[in-house]
Coordinates of C-alpha atoms in Angstrom, one line a residue:
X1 CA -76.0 19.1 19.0
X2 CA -74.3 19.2 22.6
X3 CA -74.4 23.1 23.2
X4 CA -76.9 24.9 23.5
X5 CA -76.7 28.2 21.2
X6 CA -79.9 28.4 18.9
X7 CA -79.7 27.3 15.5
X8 CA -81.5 28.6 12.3
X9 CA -82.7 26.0 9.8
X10 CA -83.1 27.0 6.2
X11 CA -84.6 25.3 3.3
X12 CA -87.1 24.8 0.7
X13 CA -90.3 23.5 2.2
X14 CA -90.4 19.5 2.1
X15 CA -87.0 19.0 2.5
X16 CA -87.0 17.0 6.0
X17 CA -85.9 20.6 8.5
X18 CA -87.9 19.4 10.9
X19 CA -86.4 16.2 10.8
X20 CA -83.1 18.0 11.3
X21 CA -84.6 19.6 14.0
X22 CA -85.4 16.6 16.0
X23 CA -81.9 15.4 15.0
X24 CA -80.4 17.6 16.7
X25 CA -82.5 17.2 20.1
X26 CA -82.2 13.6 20.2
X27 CA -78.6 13.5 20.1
X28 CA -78.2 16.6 22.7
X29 CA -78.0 15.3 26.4
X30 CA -80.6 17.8 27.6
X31 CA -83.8 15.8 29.0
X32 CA -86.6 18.1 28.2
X33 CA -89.2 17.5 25.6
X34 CA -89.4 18.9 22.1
X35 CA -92.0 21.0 21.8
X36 CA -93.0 22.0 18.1
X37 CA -95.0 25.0 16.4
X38 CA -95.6 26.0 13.0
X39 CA -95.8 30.1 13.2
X40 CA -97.6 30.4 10.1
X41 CA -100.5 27.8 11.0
X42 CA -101.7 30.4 14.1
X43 CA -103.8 33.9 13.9
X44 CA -101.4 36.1 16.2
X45 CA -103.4 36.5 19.0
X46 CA -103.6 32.5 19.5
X47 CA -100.2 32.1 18.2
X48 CA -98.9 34.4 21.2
X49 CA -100.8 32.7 24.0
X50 CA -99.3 29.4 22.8
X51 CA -96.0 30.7 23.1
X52 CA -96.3 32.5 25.9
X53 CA -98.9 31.3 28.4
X54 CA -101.7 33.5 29.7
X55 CA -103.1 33.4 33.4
X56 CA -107.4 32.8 34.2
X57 CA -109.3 35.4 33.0
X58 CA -107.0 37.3 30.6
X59 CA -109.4 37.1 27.7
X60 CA -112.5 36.1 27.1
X61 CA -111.9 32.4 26.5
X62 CA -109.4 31.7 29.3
X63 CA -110.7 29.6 31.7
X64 CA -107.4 28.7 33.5
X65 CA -103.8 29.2 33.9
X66 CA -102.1 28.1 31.1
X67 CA -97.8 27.7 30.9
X68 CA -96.8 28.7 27.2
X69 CA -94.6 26.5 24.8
X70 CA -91.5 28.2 26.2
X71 CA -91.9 27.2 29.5
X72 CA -93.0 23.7 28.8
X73 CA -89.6 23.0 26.3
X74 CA -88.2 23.9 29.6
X75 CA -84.9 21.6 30.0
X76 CA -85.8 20.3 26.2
X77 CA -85.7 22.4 22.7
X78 CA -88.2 24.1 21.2
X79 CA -88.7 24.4 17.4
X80 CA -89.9 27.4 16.3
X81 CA -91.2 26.2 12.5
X82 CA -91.8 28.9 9.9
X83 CA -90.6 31.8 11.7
X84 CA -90.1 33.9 8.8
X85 CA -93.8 34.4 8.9
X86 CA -94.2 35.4 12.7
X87 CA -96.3 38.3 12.8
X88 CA -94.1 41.8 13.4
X89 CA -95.9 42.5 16.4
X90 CA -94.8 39.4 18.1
X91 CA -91.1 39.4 17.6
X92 CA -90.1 41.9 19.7
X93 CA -92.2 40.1 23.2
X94 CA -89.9 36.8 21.7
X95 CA -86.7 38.9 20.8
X96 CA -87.4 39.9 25.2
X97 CA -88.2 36.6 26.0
X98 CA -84.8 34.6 24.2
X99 CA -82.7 37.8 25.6
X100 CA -83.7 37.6 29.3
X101 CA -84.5 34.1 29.3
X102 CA -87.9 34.7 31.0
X103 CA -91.9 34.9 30.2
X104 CA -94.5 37.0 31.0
X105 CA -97.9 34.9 30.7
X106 CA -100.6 36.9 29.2
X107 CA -102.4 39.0 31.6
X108 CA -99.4 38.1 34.1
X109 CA -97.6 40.6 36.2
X110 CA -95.0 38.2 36.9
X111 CA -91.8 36.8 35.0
X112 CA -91.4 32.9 34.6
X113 CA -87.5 31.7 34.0
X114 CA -87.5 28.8 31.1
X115 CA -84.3 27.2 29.9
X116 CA -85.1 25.9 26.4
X117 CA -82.7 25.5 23.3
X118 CA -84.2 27.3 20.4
X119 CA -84.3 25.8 17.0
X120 CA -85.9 27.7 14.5
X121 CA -86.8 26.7 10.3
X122 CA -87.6 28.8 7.6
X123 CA -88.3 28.5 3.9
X124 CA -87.8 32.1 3.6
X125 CA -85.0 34.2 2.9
X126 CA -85.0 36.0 6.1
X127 CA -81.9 38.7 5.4
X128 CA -83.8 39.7 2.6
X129 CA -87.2 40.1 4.5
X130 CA -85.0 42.1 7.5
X131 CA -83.8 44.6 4.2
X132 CA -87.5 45.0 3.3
X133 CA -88.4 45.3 7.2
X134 CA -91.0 42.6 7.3
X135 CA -88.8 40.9 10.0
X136 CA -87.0 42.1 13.1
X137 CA -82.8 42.2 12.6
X138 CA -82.2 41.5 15.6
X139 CA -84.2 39.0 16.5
X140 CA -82.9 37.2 13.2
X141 CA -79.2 37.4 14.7
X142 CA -80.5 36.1 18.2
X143 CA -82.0 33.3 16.3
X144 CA -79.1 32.7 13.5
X145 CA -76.6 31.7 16.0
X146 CA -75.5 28.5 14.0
X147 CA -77.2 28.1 10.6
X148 CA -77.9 24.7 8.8
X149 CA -78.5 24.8 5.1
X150 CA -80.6 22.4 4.0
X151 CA -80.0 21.6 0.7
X152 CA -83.1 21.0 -2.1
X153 CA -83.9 17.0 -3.3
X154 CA -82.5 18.0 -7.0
X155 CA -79.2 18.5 -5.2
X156 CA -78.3 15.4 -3.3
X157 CA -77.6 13.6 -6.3
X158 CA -78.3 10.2 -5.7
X159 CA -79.6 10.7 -2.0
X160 CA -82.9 10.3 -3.7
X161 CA -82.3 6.5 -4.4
X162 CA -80.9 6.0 -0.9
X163 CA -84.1 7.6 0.5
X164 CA -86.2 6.1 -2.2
X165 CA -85.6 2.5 -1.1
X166 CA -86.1 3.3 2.7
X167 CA -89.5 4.8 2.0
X168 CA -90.0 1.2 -0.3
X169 CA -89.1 -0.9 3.2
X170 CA -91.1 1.4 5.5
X171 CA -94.5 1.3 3.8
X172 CA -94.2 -1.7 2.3
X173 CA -93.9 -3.2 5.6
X174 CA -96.7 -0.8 6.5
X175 CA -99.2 -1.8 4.0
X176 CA -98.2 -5.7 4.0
X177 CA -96.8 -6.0 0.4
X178 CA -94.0 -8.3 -0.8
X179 CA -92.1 -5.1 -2.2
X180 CA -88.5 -4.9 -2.0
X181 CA -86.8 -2.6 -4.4
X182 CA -86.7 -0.5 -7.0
X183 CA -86.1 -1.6 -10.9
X184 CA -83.3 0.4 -12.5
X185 CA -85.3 2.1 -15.3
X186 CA -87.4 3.4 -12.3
X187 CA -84.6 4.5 -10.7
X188 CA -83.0 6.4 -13.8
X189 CA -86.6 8.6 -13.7
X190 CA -86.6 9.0 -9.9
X191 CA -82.9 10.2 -10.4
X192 CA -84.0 12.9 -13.3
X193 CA -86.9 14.4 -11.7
X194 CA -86.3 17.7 -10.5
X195 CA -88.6 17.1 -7.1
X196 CA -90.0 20.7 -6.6
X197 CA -91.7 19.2 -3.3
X198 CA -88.5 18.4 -2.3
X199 CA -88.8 14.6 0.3
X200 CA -92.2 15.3 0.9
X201 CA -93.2 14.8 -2.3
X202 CA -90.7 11.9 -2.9
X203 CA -92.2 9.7 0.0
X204 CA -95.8 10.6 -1.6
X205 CA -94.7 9.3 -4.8
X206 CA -93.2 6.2 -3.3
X207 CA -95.7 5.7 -1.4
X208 CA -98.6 5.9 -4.6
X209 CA -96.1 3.2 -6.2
X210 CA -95.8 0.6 -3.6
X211 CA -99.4 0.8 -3.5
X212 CA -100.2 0.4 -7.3
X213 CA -97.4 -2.0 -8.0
X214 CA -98.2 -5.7 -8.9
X215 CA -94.5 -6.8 -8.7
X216 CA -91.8 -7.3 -6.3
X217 CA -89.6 -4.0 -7.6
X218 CA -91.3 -0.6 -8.3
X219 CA -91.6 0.0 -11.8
X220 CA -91.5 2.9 -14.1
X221 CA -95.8 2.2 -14.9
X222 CA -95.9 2.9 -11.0
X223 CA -94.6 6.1 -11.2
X224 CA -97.1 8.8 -11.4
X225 CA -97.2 11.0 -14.4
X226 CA -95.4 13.6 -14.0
X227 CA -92.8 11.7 -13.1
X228 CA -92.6 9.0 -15.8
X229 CA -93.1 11.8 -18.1
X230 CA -90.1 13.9 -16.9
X231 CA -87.2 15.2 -19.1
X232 CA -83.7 15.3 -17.6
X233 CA -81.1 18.1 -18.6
X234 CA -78.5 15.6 -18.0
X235 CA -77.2 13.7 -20.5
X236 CA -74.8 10.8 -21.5
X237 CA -72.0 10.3 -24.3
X238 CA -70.8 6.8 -25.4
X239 CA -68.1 6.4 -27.4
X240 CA -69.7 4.1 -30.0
X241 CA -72.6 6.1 -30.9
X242 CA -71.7 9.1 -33.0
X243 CA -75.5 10.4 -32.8
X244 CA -75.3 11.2 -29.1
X245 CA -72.4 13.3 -30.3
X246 CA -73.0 17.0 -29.0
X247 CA -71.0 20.3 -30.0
X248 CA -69.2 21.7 -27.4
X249 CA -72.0 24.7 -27.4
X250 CA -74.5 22.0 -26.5
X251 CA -72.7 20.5 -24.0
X252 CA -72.1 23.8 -21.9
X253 CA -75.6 24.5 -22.5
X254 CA -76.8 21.5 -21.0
X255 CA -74.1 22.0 -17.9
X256 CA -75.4 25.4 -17.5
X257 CA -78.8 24.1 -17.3
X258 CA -78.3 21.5 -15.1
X259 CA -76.2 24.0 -12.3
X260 CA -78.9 26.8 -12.1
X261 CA -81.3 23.4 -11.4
X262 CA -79.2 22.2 -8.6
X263 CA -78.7 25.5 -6.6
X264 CA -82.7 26.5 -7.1
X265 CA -81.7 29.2 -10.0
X266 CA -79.5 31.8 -7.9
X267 CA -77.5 33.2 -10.5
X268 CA -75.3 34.0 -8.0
X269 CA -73.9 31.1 -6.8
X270 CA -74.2 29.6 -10.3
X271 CA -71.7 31.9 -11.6
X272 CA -69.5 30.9 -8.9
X273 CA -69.6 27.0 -9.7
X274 CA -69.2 27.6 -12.9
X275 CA -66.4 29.7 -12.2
X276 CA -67.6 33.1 -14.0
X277 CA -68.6 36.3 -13.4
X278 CA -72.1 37.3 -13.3
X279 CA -72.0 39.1 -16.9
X280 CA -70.7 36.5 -18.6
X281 CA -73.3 34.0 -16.8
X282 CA -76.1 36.5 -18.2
X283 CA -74.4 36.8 -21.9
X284 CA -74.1 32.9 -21.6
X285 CA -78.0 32.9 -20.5
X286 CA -78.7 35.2 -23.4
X287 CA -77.0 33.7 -25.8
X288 CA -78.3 29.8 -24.9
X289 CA -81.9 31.4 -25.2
X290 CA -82.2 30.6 -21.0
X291 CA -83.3 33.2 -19.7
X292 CA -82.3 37.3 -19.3
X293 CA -80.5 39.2 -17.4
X294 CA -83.1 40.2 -14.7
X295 CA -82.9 37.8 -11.3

């Protein structure tokens, strides 16, 4: 957080990067604002004059002189969401822009000096977009400085309870109900949900449960649907009940399940935590009825 080299946030989407982002401003000792934009939410040509600034008079629309996001994160950080889907045609003027440290404004014949930290998110795989060319090399190495992983809800374990129960105390406060917890049998289905939408979708849920609830701790009736309704590839053995006996077959079934859940089905780095090699992950696969050998 103290230096200033920019910093590449990856993740699903929903799983708190710009969070991260402002994280990493607030504890930073630089004074400047944080200045936000979502790259995908633009059409280019807007998208460009947000980011760079345009003079009076350089289209059709602009009626004044108008400093782009760059130069207003000036002394701050600027986050840079969804970059993997910048237009082509843009990332070289930014690639320009984060080597020289200057804008050029729009219709501008003159070059503006800024000093932001960049911070830039992506739910994209973006070395695998540079390989298929729908995103500039070397404007992925200016930007992927220092990269923070963000890891996917399914696996944080039981971060989910720990952020379940602060999204219980902030909107029950919020919506003025007596709710303070969560009962365990709701917590043993919050725990086995998979979360696809990652926090985002956790906080919705939560928040549909404090406002149905009639008692003092979230129940599993409070739960919507889909997650009451959910089936967990984990599983538990006790030692006095032979019928949740499994055959050793079963059990690295199971395992192998739950691992290609928790790293988001890269075969990859499955193999690795499992401690094969990719063919015998894909005979496993085959032989488990999981899936081929195709990624």
């Amino acid at each position: 957080a103290p230096g200033s080299a920019s910093v590449l946030i990856t993740g699903e989407s929903g799983t708190g990067k710009e969070v991260v982002a402002r994280l990493l401003h607030d504890t930073t000792q630089r004074s400047g604002p944080f200045v936000a934009i979502n790259c995908a939410a633009l059409p280019e040509a807007l998208l460009e004059s947000e980011l760079f600034g345009h003079v009076r008079g350089a289209f059709t629309d602009a009626k004044s002189d108008k400093p782009g996001l760059l130069v207003e994160a000036n002394g701050g950080t600027l986050f840079l969401d969804e970059i993997g889907d910048m237009p082509l045609a843009l990332q070289p003027k930014l690639l320009r822009a984060l080597e020289q440290r200057t804008v050029r404004a729009i219709g501008s014949s003159h070059e503006t000096p800024f000093d932001a930290r960049i911070v830039a998110a992506t739910h994209r795989d973006l070395e695998s977009a540079v390989s298929k060319g729908t995103f500039r090399g070397d404007l992925f190495f200016r930007l992927n400085v220092i990269q923070i992983e963000v890891p996917p809800l399914r696996a944080r374990g039981n971060d989910v309870l720990v952020l379940a129960q602060r999204f219980v105390r902030q909107l029950a406060e919020q919506s003025h109900k007596d709710v303070r917890g969560i009962s365990s049998r709701a917590a043993e289905k919050l725990v086995a949900y998979t979360w696809p939408g990652n926090v985002r979708e956790l906080r919705n849920c939560i928040e549909r449960a404090v406002t149905m609830t009639e008692h003092d701790d979230l129940m599993v009736g409070d739960l919507p649907e889909r997650v009451r309704n959910s089936n967990p590839t984990t599983f538990t053995v006790t030692d006095n009940d032979a019928t949740e006996l499994l055959s050793m077959a079963e059990v690295e079934k199971r395992y192998i399940q739950r691992v290609l859940q928790l790293v988001g089905g890269n075969k990859t780095l499955a193999a690795r935590t499992l401690g094969f090699d990719r063919t015998t992950l894909y005979r496993k696969l085959q032989q488990y009825g999981l899936g081929g050998a195709d990624e």
